[in-house]
Amino acid sequence: MSASQSIHLPAVDRVLVWPAVAALTDVHGRTLLLAAVRDELAMHRGSGRAVTDDDLVDGIEKRVLTNVTPSLRRVFNLTGTVLHTNLGRAPLPPEAIEAMVQVASGASNLEYDLVTGKRGDRDDHVENWLRRLTGAEAATVVNNNAAAVLLVLNTLSQRKEVIVSRGELIEIGGAFRLPAIMARAGCKLREVGTTNRTHTRDYAEAIGPKSALLLKAHTSNYRIEGFTSAPDERELAALAGTNGLPFVVDLGSGTLIDLARFGLPHEPTPAETLANGADLVTFSGDKLLGGPQAGIIVGRADLVAMIKKNPMKRAMRCDKLTIAALGAVLKLYGNPERVMQSVPAIRLLARGEDEIEALARRLRPVVAAWLGQHASVDIASVQSQIGSGSLPVDLLPSFALRITAPGAKRSSGKTLDRIASAFRALPVPVIGRISDGAFLLDLRCLEDEAGFAAGFRLPVSL
Ligand SMILES: *Cc1c(COP(=O)(O)O)cnc(C)c1O
């Protein structure tokens, strides 16, 4: 007799009528429960080990829960990287969430002009705000900044040359490589200058009958230091202008306010870049702007009109939820004095060290009690970073809960992996970072203190 025949397992139909299983069926439906019961029984039949009815019910319940828990869900980003691409970049303000709820629940005037009763343009809902905030003549939005760059290049320089400095042939997050985007846009890359130094005359010498435009990419995720030189934006704009070529700047982050206000180095804004003579500027919606994922193109009205007519625009257009959220966030910038409070991404970046330290003092005992004898928790001064390639070398002083094996100054990678995985298994997963022999929870981005503390009511399993 084989092992599989030696254990007695109940029939599927019998298990389905057990009260605990029937209760689950009432909530989640027969299809899901039937699959869970079958899979659970099959697993035990395969293992050949005896199993109690209670264990079967537990296993079935776990399977159902795994199936109904959404794959994409909220986590606590305590990595210390504020705009973390893998964790969804910028958190949205309540105004943007409410705007999305309004248009998500029913019909909206997405492409419908309520005054004339005729067809409208979805860009209309954000274009006025973008013009006001950047000083641009016109604006359009697409799915993300990578799409914005692709669309601009494809519209203005297909089968022609785009002149760009060697020092700006950037890769962002592996997936966005400027030379690859250019190839797909159908234009030819004309590199000028050297990695560390490029002068206006290098661009001037490269201009010829095949030139389509001059491109400047903001090298947002790295910095070349030492003997470097990049041409002045005004000089490049003037050079492009005298040759009848558009000057396009990919700004990347595109903050709408001066970051120097909260002690960060100045990042060029779209308004300044346009004032320097750029004909088009592209930037992301979910980096320093603090809005939804989007690619924003602002600049000369004639160029924006050409871009809007490109059939590729149709393939890259934003959906109504994005437009609703972006419109609401842009409106918050209408009151710049309040942006540090009203836009969560900016609020987190500007958050004071003292406030974060006080939070660490309140939460240390909560986390320490949960970990019990499994680990030690102390408070460490750390440095957060902005993320998404913005100001990569500029760090923000912050505080973290520093977790190690009990009493240890530093712990092994294996121990830290186990601790990190216990935090990821919390009801709202907590994502920290491992650094210098410890598991760190940088508290800069923790605003829902009560929600965070509530997760530690369950016993730890390490
Ligand atoms: C981030 C970035 C991009 C890509 O933007 P997404 O919105 O992530 O598509 C392109 N160019 C620069 C300079 C960037 O910093």
Coordinates of C-alpha atoms and ligand atoms in Angstrom, one line a residue:
M1 CA 0.0 0.0 0.0
S2 CA 1.4 3.4 -1.0
A3 CA 1.7 6.3 1.4
S4 CA -1.0 8.2 -0.4
Q5 CA -3.5 5.5 0.3
S6 CA -2.5 5.1 3.9
I7 CA -3.9 8.4 5.2
H8 CA -7.6 9.1 5.4
L9 CA -8.7 12.4 4.0
P10 CA -12.3 13.5 3.9
A11 CA -14.0 13.9 0.5
V12 CA -14.2 17.4 -1.0
D13 CA -18.0 17.6 -0.7
R14 CA -17.8 16.7 3.0
V15 CA -15.3 19.4 3.8
L16 CA -17.4 22.0 1.9
V17 CA -20.2 21.6 4.4
W18 CA -18.1 21.9 7.5
P19 CA -19.4 25.0 9.3
A20 CA -16.1 26.9 9.2
V21 CA -15.7 26.2 5.5
A22 CA -19.4 26.9 4.7
A23 CA -18.9 30.3 6.4
L24 CA -16.0 31.1 4.1
T25 CA -18.1 30.0 1.1
D26 CA -20.8 32.5 2.1
V27 CA -18.2 35.3 2.0
H28 CA -16.0 34.4 -0.9
G29 CA -18.1 32.2 -3.1
R30 CA -18.1 28.5 -4.0
T31 CA -15.6 28.7 -6.9
L32 CA -12.8 30.0 -4.7
L33 CA -13.6 27.6 -1.8
L34 CA -13.8 24.6 -4.1
A35 CA -10.4 25.3 -5.5
A36 CA -8.9 25.9 -2.0
V37 CA -10.4 22.7 -0.6
R38 CA -9.1 20.7 -3.6
D39 CA -5.6 22.2 -3.5
E40 CA -5.4 21.7 0.3
L41 CA -6.5 18.0 0.1
A42 CA -4.2 17.4 -2.8
M43 CA -1.2 18.8 -0.9
H44 CA -1.9 16.5 2.1
R45 CA -2.5 13.5 -0.2
G46 CA 0.9 14.2 -1.8
S47 CA 2.7 14.5 1.5
G48 CA 1.2 11.3 2.9
R49 CA 1.2 12.6 6.4
A50 CA -1.8 12.5 8.7
V51 CA -3.7 15.8 9.2
T52 CA -6.4 16.9 11.6
D53 CA -9.7 18.5 10.5
D54 CA -8.6 21.7 12.2
D55 CA -5.4 21.8 10.3
L56 CA -7.3 21.3 7.1
V57 CA -9.6 24.3 7.9
D58 CA -6.6 26.5 8.7
G59 CA -4.9 25.6 5.5
I60 CA -8.1 26.3 3.5
E61 CA -8.5 29.6 5.2
K62 CA -4.9 30.6 4.4
R63 CA -5.4 29.7 0.8
V64 CA -8.5 31.7 0.5
L65 CA -6.9 34.7 2.2
T66 CA -3.9 34.6 -0.1
N67 CA -6.2 34.6 -3.1
V68 CA -8.4 37.5 -1.9
T69 CA -5.6 39.8 -0.6
P70 CA -4.8 42.3 -3.4
S71 CA -1.4 41.8 -4.9
L72 CA -0.8 45.6 -5.1
R73 CA -1.3 47.1 -1.6
R74 CA -0.2 49.7 0.8
V75 CA 3.2 49.4 2.6
F76 CA 5.1 51.6 4.9
N77 CA 8.1 53.1 3.1
L78 CA 10.7 53.3 5.8
T79 CA 13.6 52.8 3.4
G80 CA 14.8 56.4 3.8
T81 CA 14.3 57.0 0.1
V82 CA 11.4 59.4 -0.1
L83 CA 10.5 59.1 -3.8
H84 CA 11.1 55.4 -4.1
T85 CA 10.3 54.2 -7.6
N86 CA 9.8 50.6 -6.6
L87 CA 7.4 51.7 -3.8
G88 CA 5.3 53.9 -6.1
R89 CA 7.1 57.3 -5.8
A90 CA 5.1 60.3 -4.5
P91 CA 2.2 59.9 -2.0
L92 CA -0.8 61.9 -3.2
P93 CA -2.6 64.6 -1.2
P94 CA -6.2 64.0 -0.1
E95 CA -7.4 66.6 -2.7
A96 CA -6.0 64.4 -5.5
I97 CA -7.5 61.2 -4.0
E98 CA -10.9 62.8 -3.8
A99 CA -10.7 64.1 -7.3
M100 CA -9.9 60.6 -8.5
V101 CA -12.8 59.1 -6.6
Q102 CA -15.2 61.7 -8.1
V103 CA -14.3 60.8 -11.7
A104 CA -13.8 57.1 -11.1
S105 CA -17.3 56.5 -9.8
G106 CA -19.2 57.7 -12.9
A107 CA -19.1 59.7 -16.1
S108 CA -17.1 62.9 -16.3
N109 CA -16.5 65.7 -18.8
L110 CA -13.1 64.2 -19.7
E111 CA -13.2 65.2 -23.4
Y112 CA -16.4 67.2 -23.3
D113 CA -16.8 71.0 -23.2
L114 CA -19.6 71.8 -20.8
V115 CA -20.0 75.4 -22.2
T116 CA -20.4 74.5 -25.9
G117 CA -21.6 70.9 -25.5
K118 CA -19.0 69.9 -28.0
R119 CA -16.0 67.6 -27.9
G120 CA -13.2 68.8 -25.6
D121 CA -9.6 67.9 -25.0
R122 CA -8.5 66.0 -21.9
D123 CA -5.4 68.2 -21.6
D124 CA -7.7 71.2 -21.0
H125 CA -8.2 70.1 -17.4
V126 CA -4.5 70.7 -16.6
E127 CA -3.2 73.0 -19.3
N128 CA -4.2 76.3 -17.7
W129 CA -2.6 75.4 -14.4
L130 CA 0.6 74.2 -16.2
R131 CA 0.8 77.5 -18.2
R132 CA 0.3 79.6 -15.0
L133 CA 2.8 77.7 -13.0
T134 CA 5.6 77.5 -15.6
G135 CA 4.9 80.5 -17.8
A136 CA 4.6 78.3 -20.8
E137 CA 2.5 79.1 -23.9
A138 CA 1.1 75.6 -24.0
A139 CA 1.2 72.2 -22.3
T140 CA 0.3 68.6 -22.8
V141 CA 0.5 65.5 -20.7
V142 CA 1.3 61.8 -21.3
N143 CA 1.8 58.7 -19.3
N144 CA 5.3 59.4 -17.9
N145 CA 8.4 61.5 -18.6
A146 CA 10.0 58.7 -20.6
A147 CA 6.9 58.9 -22.9
A148 CA 7.2 62.7 -23.0
V149 CA 10.8 62.5 -24.2
L150 CA 10.0 59.8 -26.8
L151 CA 7.0 61.8 -28.1
V152 CA 8.9 65.1 -28.4
L153 CA 11.8 63.4 -30.2
N154 CA 9.6 61.4 -32.5
T155 CA 7.5 64.5 -33.4
L156 CA 10.4 66.9 -34.0
S157 CA 13.4 64.9 -35.1
Q158 CA 12.3 61.6 -36.9
R159 CA 15.0 60.7 -39.4
K160 CA 17.1 63.7 -38.3
E161 CA 19.8 64.4 -35.9
V162 CA 19.5 65.3 -32.2
I163 CA 22.5 67.1 -30.8
V164 CA 23.3 66.1 -27.2
S165 CA 26.3 66.3 -24.9
R166 CA 28.2 63.1 -24.1
G167 CA 28.0 64.0 -20.4
E168 CA 24.2 63.8 -20.6
L169 CA 23.7 60.3 -22.2
I170 CA 22.0 59.1 -19.1
E171 CA 20.4 55.9 -17.9
I172 CA 17.7 56.3 -15.3
G173 CA 16.7 53.2 -13.3
G174 CA 17.9 50.8 -16.0
A175 CA 14.8 51.1 -18.1
F176 CA 15.3 54.7 -19.3
R177 CA 18.4 55.1 -21.5
L178 CA 18.5 58.2 -23.5
P179 CA 20.3 56.7 -26.5
A180 CA 17.7 53.8 -26.6
I181 CA 14.8 56.2 -26.4
M182 CA 16.3 58.2 -29.3
A183 CA 16.7 55.1 -31.4
R184 CA 13.1 54.2 -30.9
A185 CA 12.0 57.7 -31.6
G186 CA 13.5 57.3 -35.0
C187 CA 16.2 60.0 -34.6
K188 CA 19.9 59.9 -34.9
L189 CA 22.0 60.7 -31.9
R190 CA 24.8 63.3 -32.5
E191 CA 27.0 63.3 -29.5
V192 CA 29.1 66.3 -28.8
G193 CA 31.8 67.2 -26.3
T194 CA 33.3 64.8 -23.8
T195 CA 32.0 63.1 -20.7
N196 CA 33.1 65.9 -18.3
R197 CA 33.3 68.9 -20.6
T198 CA 31.1 70.2 -23.3
H199 CA 31.1 73.7 -24.7
T200 CA 28.7 75.7 -26.7
R201 CA 31.1 75.7 -29.7
D202 CA 30.9 71.8 -29.7
Y203 CA 27.1 72.2 -30.4
A204 CA 27.7 74.9 -33.0
E205 CA 30.2 72.7 -34.9
A206 CA 27.7 69.8 -35.0
I207 CA 24.8 71.8 -36.5
G208 CA 24.2 71.0 -40.1
P209 CA 21.4 70.3 -42.6
K210 CA 20.4 67.1 -40.8
S211 CA 20.0 68.7 -37.4
A212 CA 16.5 68.6 -35.9
L213 CA 17.0 70.0 -32.4
L214 CA 19.4 70.6 -29.5
L215 CA 18.7 68.4 -26.4
K216 CA 19.8 69.0 -22.9
A217 CA 19.1 66.2 -20.4
H218 CA 19.2 67.1 -16.7
T219 CA 21.7 64.6 -15.2
S220 CA 19.5 64.1 -12.2
N221 CA 20.8 60.8 -10.9
Y222 CA 24.5 61.4 -10.9
R223 CA 26.9 64.2 -10.7
I224 CA 30.3 64.7 -12.4
E225 CA 32.6 66.6 -10.2
G226 CA 36.0 68.2 -10.7
F227 CA 37.2 69.5 -14.1
T228 CA 33.8 69.9 -15.6
S229 CA 32.0 72.3 -17.9
A230 CA 28.5 72.4 -19.3
P231 CA 27.3 75.2 -21.6
D232 CA 25.1 77.9 -20.2
E233 CA 21.4 77.2 -21.0
R234 CA 20.9 80.7 -22.4
E235 CA 23.9 80.3 -24.8
L236 CA 22.5 77.0 -26.1
A237 CA 19.0 78.6 -26.5
A238 CA 20.5 81.5 -28.5
L239 CA 22.5 79.1 -30.6
A240 CA 19.5 77.0 -31.3
G241 CA 17.4 80.1 -32.1
T242 CA 19.9 81.6 -34.6
N243 CA 19.9 78.2 -36.4
G244 CA 16.1 77.9 -36.4
L245 CA 16.2 74.7 -34.2
P246 CA 14.2 74.0 -31.1
F247 CA 16.0 73.7 -27.8
V248 CA 14.5 70.9 -25.7
V249 CA 15.3 70.3 -22.1
D250 CA 14.5 67.0 -20.3
L251 CA 14.4 68.2 -16.7
G252 CA 13.5 64.9 -15.1
S253 CA 12.3 65.9 -11.7
G254 CA 10.8 69.2 -12.5
T255 CA 10.1 70.8 -9.1
L256 CA 7.6 73.7 -9.3
I257 CA 9.1 75.4 -6.3
D258 CA 12.6 76.4 -5.2
L259 CA 13.9 73.6 -3.0
A260 CA 16.4 76.0 -1.4
R261 CA 13.4 77.0 0.7
F262 CA 13.9 73.9 2.9
G263 CA 17.6 73.7 2.9
L264 CA 18.1 71.6 -0.3
P265 CA 20.3 72.7 -3.2
H266 CA 18.4 74.6 -5.9
E267 CA 17.0 72.4 -8.6
P268 CA 16.1 74.1 -11.9
T269 CA 12.4 74.6 -12.3
P270 CA 10.5 74.4 -15.6
A271 CA 9.7 78.1 -15.3
E272 CA 13.4 79.0 -15.0
T273 CA 14.3 76.7 -17.9
L274 CA 11.7 78.2 -20.1
A275 CA 12.8 81.7 -19.1
N276 CA 16.4 80.7 -20.1
G277 CA 15.1 80.2 -23.6
A278 CA 14.1 76.5 -23.8
D279 CA 11.4 75.9 -26.4
L280 CA 10.1 72.7 -24.7
V281 CA 10.7 71.3 -21.2
T282 CA 9.7 67.8 -20.1
F283 CA 9.4 66.5 -16.5
S284 CA 7.7 63.8 -14.4
G285 CA 4.5 64.2 -12.4
D286 CA 5.4 61.8 -9.6
K287 CA 8.9 63.0 -8.7
L288 CA 9.5 66.3 -6.9
L289 CA 6.1 67.6 -8.2
G290 CA 4.5 65.1 -5.8
G291 CA 1.6 64.1 -8.1
P292 CA 0.5 61.0 -10.1
Q293 CA 2.7 59.3 -12.7
A294 CA 2.7 61.5 -15.7
G295 CA 5.0 63.1 -18.2
I296 CA 4.5 66.8 -18.7
I297 CA 5.5 68.8 -21.8
V298 CA 5.4 72.6 -21.6
G299 CA 6.6 75.2 -24.0
R300 CA 6.0 76.9 -27.4
A301 CA 2.4 76.6 -28.6
D302 CA 3.4 75.7 -32.2
L303 CA 5.6 72.8 -31.0
V304 CA 3.0 71.5 -28.5
A305 CA 0.3 71.6 -31.3
M306 CA 2.6 69.4 -33.5
I307 CA 3.1 67.0 -30.6
K308 CA -0.6 66.7 -29.9
K309 CA -1.2 65.8 -33.6
N310 CA 1.4 62.9 -33.5
P311 CA -0.6 59.6 -33.5
M312 CA 1.8 58.3 -30.8
K313 CA 0.3 60.8 -28.4
R314 CA -2.9 58.8 -28.6
A315 CA -1.0 55.7 -27.4
M316 CA 0.6 57.6 -24.5
R317 CA -2.3 59.6 -23.3
C318 CA -3.2 59.8 -19.5
D319 CA -6.3 58.3 -18.2
K320 CA -9.0 60.3 -16.4
L321 CA -7.7 59.3 -12.9
T322 CA -4.3 60.7 -13.6
I323 CA -5.7 63.9 -15.1
A324 CA -8.0 64.4 -12.1
A325 CA -5.1 63.8 -9.6
L326 CA -2.7 66.0 -11.5
G327 CA -5.2 68.8 -11.8
A328 CA -5.8 68.7 -8.0
V329 CA -2.0 68.7 -7.2
L330 CA -1.3 71.6 -9.6
K331 CA -4.0 73.6 -7.9
L332 CA -2.2 73.2 -4.6
Y333 CA 0.8 74.9 -6.1
G334 CA -1.5 77.9 -6.7
N335 CA -0.8 78.6 -3.0
P336 CA 3.0 78.2 -2.9
E337 CA 3.2 79.3 0.8
R338 CA 1.2 76.2 1.8
V339 CA 2.9 73.7 -0.5
M340 CA 5.2 72.4 2.3
Q341 CA 2.1 71.3 4.1
S342 CA -0.3 70.5 1.4
V343 CA 1.9 68.4 -0.9
P344 CA 2.9 65.2 1.0
A345 CA 6.1 64.6 -1.0
I346 CA 7.3 68.1 -0.2
R347 CA 6.1 67.8 3.4
L348 CA 8.2 64.6 3.9
L349 CA 11.3 66.1 2.3
A350 CA 11.0 69.2 4.4
R351 CA 10.2 67.4 7.6
G352 CA 12.3 68.5 10.6
E353 CA 14.8 66.3 12.3
D354 CA 13.3 67.0 15.7
E355 CA 9.9 65.8 14.7
I356 CA 11.4 62.6 13.4
E357 CA 13.5 62.0 16.5
A358 CA 10.4 62.5 18.7
L359 CA 8.6 59.9 16.6
A360 CA 11.5 57.5 17.0
R361 CA 11.4 57.9 20.8
R362 CA 7.7 57.1 20.9
L363 CA 7.9 54.1 18.6
R364 CA 11.1 52.5 19.9
P365 CA 9.3 50.8 22.9
V366 CA 6.4 49.6 20.7
V367 CA 8.8 47.8 18.2
A368 CA 11.1 46.6 21.0
A369 CA 8.1 45.0 22.9
W370 CA 7.0 43.3 19.7
L371 CA 10.5 41.9 19.0
G372 CA 10.9 40.9 22.6
Q373 CA 14.0 38.8 23.1
H374 CA 14.5 38.3 19.4
A375 CA 16.2 41.6 18.7
S376 CA 17.5 44.9 20.1
V377 CA 16.1 48.3 19.0
D378 CA 17.9 51.6 19.4
I379 CA 17.7 55.0 17.8
A380 CA 20.2 56.0 15.2
S381 CA 20.8 59.2 13.4
V382 CA 20.7 58.5 9.6
Q383 CA 20.4 60.2 6.3
S384 CA 17.4 60.0 4.0
Q385 CA 17.6 60.6 0.3
I386 CA 15.2 62.1 -2.1
G387 CA 15.2 59.3 -4.6
S388 CA 14.0 58.9 -8.2
G389 CA 17.3 60.3 -9.3
S390 CA 16.8 63.7 -7.8
L391 CA 19.8 65.4 -6.1
P392 CA 21.6 62.0 -5.6
V393 CA 24.4 63.3 -3.5
D394 CA 22.3 65.5 -1.2
L395 CA 21.1 63.7 1.9
L396 CA 18.6 64.8 4.5
P397 CA 19.4 64.3 8.2
S398 CA 16.9 61.9 9.8
F399 CA 16.3 59.3 12.5
A400 CA 15.8 55.6 12.4
L401 CA 15.0 52.6 14.6
R402 CA 18.1 50.5 14.4
I403 CA 17.5 46.8 14.8
T404 CA 20.1 44.1 15.4
A405 CA 20.3 40.6 17.0
P406 CA 19.9 40.9 20.9
G407 CA 22.7 42.9 22.4
A408 CA 24.7 42.9 19.1
K409 CA 26.4 46.0 17.7
R410 CA 26.2 44.5 14.2
S411 CA 24.4 41.4 12.9
S412 CA 25.0 38.9 10.1
G413 CA 23.2 39.3 6.8
K414 CA 21.2 36.2 7.5
T415 CA 19.9 37.5 10.8
L416 CA 19.0 40.8 9.2
D417 CA 17.2 39.1 6.3
R418 CA 15.1 37.2 8.9
I419 CA 14.2 40.5 10.7
A420 CA 13.5 42.3 7.5
S421 CA 11.2 39.5 6.4
A422 CA 9.2 39.6 9.7
F423 CA 8.5 43.3 9.1
R424 CA 7.4 42.6 5.5
A425 CA 5.0 40.0 6.9
L426 CA 3.1 42.6 9.0
P427 CA -0.6 43.3 8.0
V428 CA 0.7 46.5 6.4
P429 CA 4.2 45.4 5.3
V430 CA 7.0 47.6 6.6
I431 CA 9.9 48.0 4.3
G432 CA 13.2 49.1 5.8
R433 CA 16.8 48.9 4.7
I434 CA 19.8 46.9 5.7
S435 CA 22.9 49.0 6.3
D436 CA 26.1 48.6 8.2
G437 CA 25.1 45.4 10.1
A438 CA 21.6 46.6 11.1
F439 CA 18.1 46.7 9.9
L440 CA 17.0 50.4 9.7
L441 CA 13.6 51.9 9.8
D442 CA 14.0 55.5 8.7
L443 CA 11.0 57.3 10.1
R444 CA 11.0 60.3 7.8
C445 CA 8.2 59.0 5.7
L446 CA 6.0 57.6 8.6
E447 CA 3.0 59.8 9.1
D448 CA 0.4 57.2 10.0
E449 CA 1.9 56.6 13.5
A450 CA -1.3 54.9 14.9
G451 CA -1.6 52.6 11.9
F452 CA 2.0 51.6 12.1
A453 CA 1.8 50.9 15.9
A454 CA -1.4 48.8 15.4
G455 CA 0.6 46.3 13.3
F456 CA 2.6 45.2 16.3
R457 CA -0.4 43.9 18.2
L458 CA 0.1 40.5 16.7
P459 CA 2.9 38.2 18.0
V460 CA 6.2 38.3 16.1
S461 CA 7.3 35.1 14.2
L462 CA 11.0 35.1 13.7
Ligands
LIG1 C1 13.2 60.3 -14.1 C2 13.7 60.8 -15.4 C3 13.1 60.4 -16.6 C4 12.1 59.3 -16.7 O1 10.9 59.8 -16.1 P1 9.6 58.8 -15.8 O2 8.6 59.8 -15.4 O3 10.1 57.9 -14.7 O4 9.3 58.1 -17.0 C5 13.6 60.9 -17.8 N1 14.6 61.8 -17.7 C6 15.2 62.3 -16.6 C7 16.2 63.3 -16.6 C8 14.7 61.8 -15.4 O5 15.2 62.2 -14.2

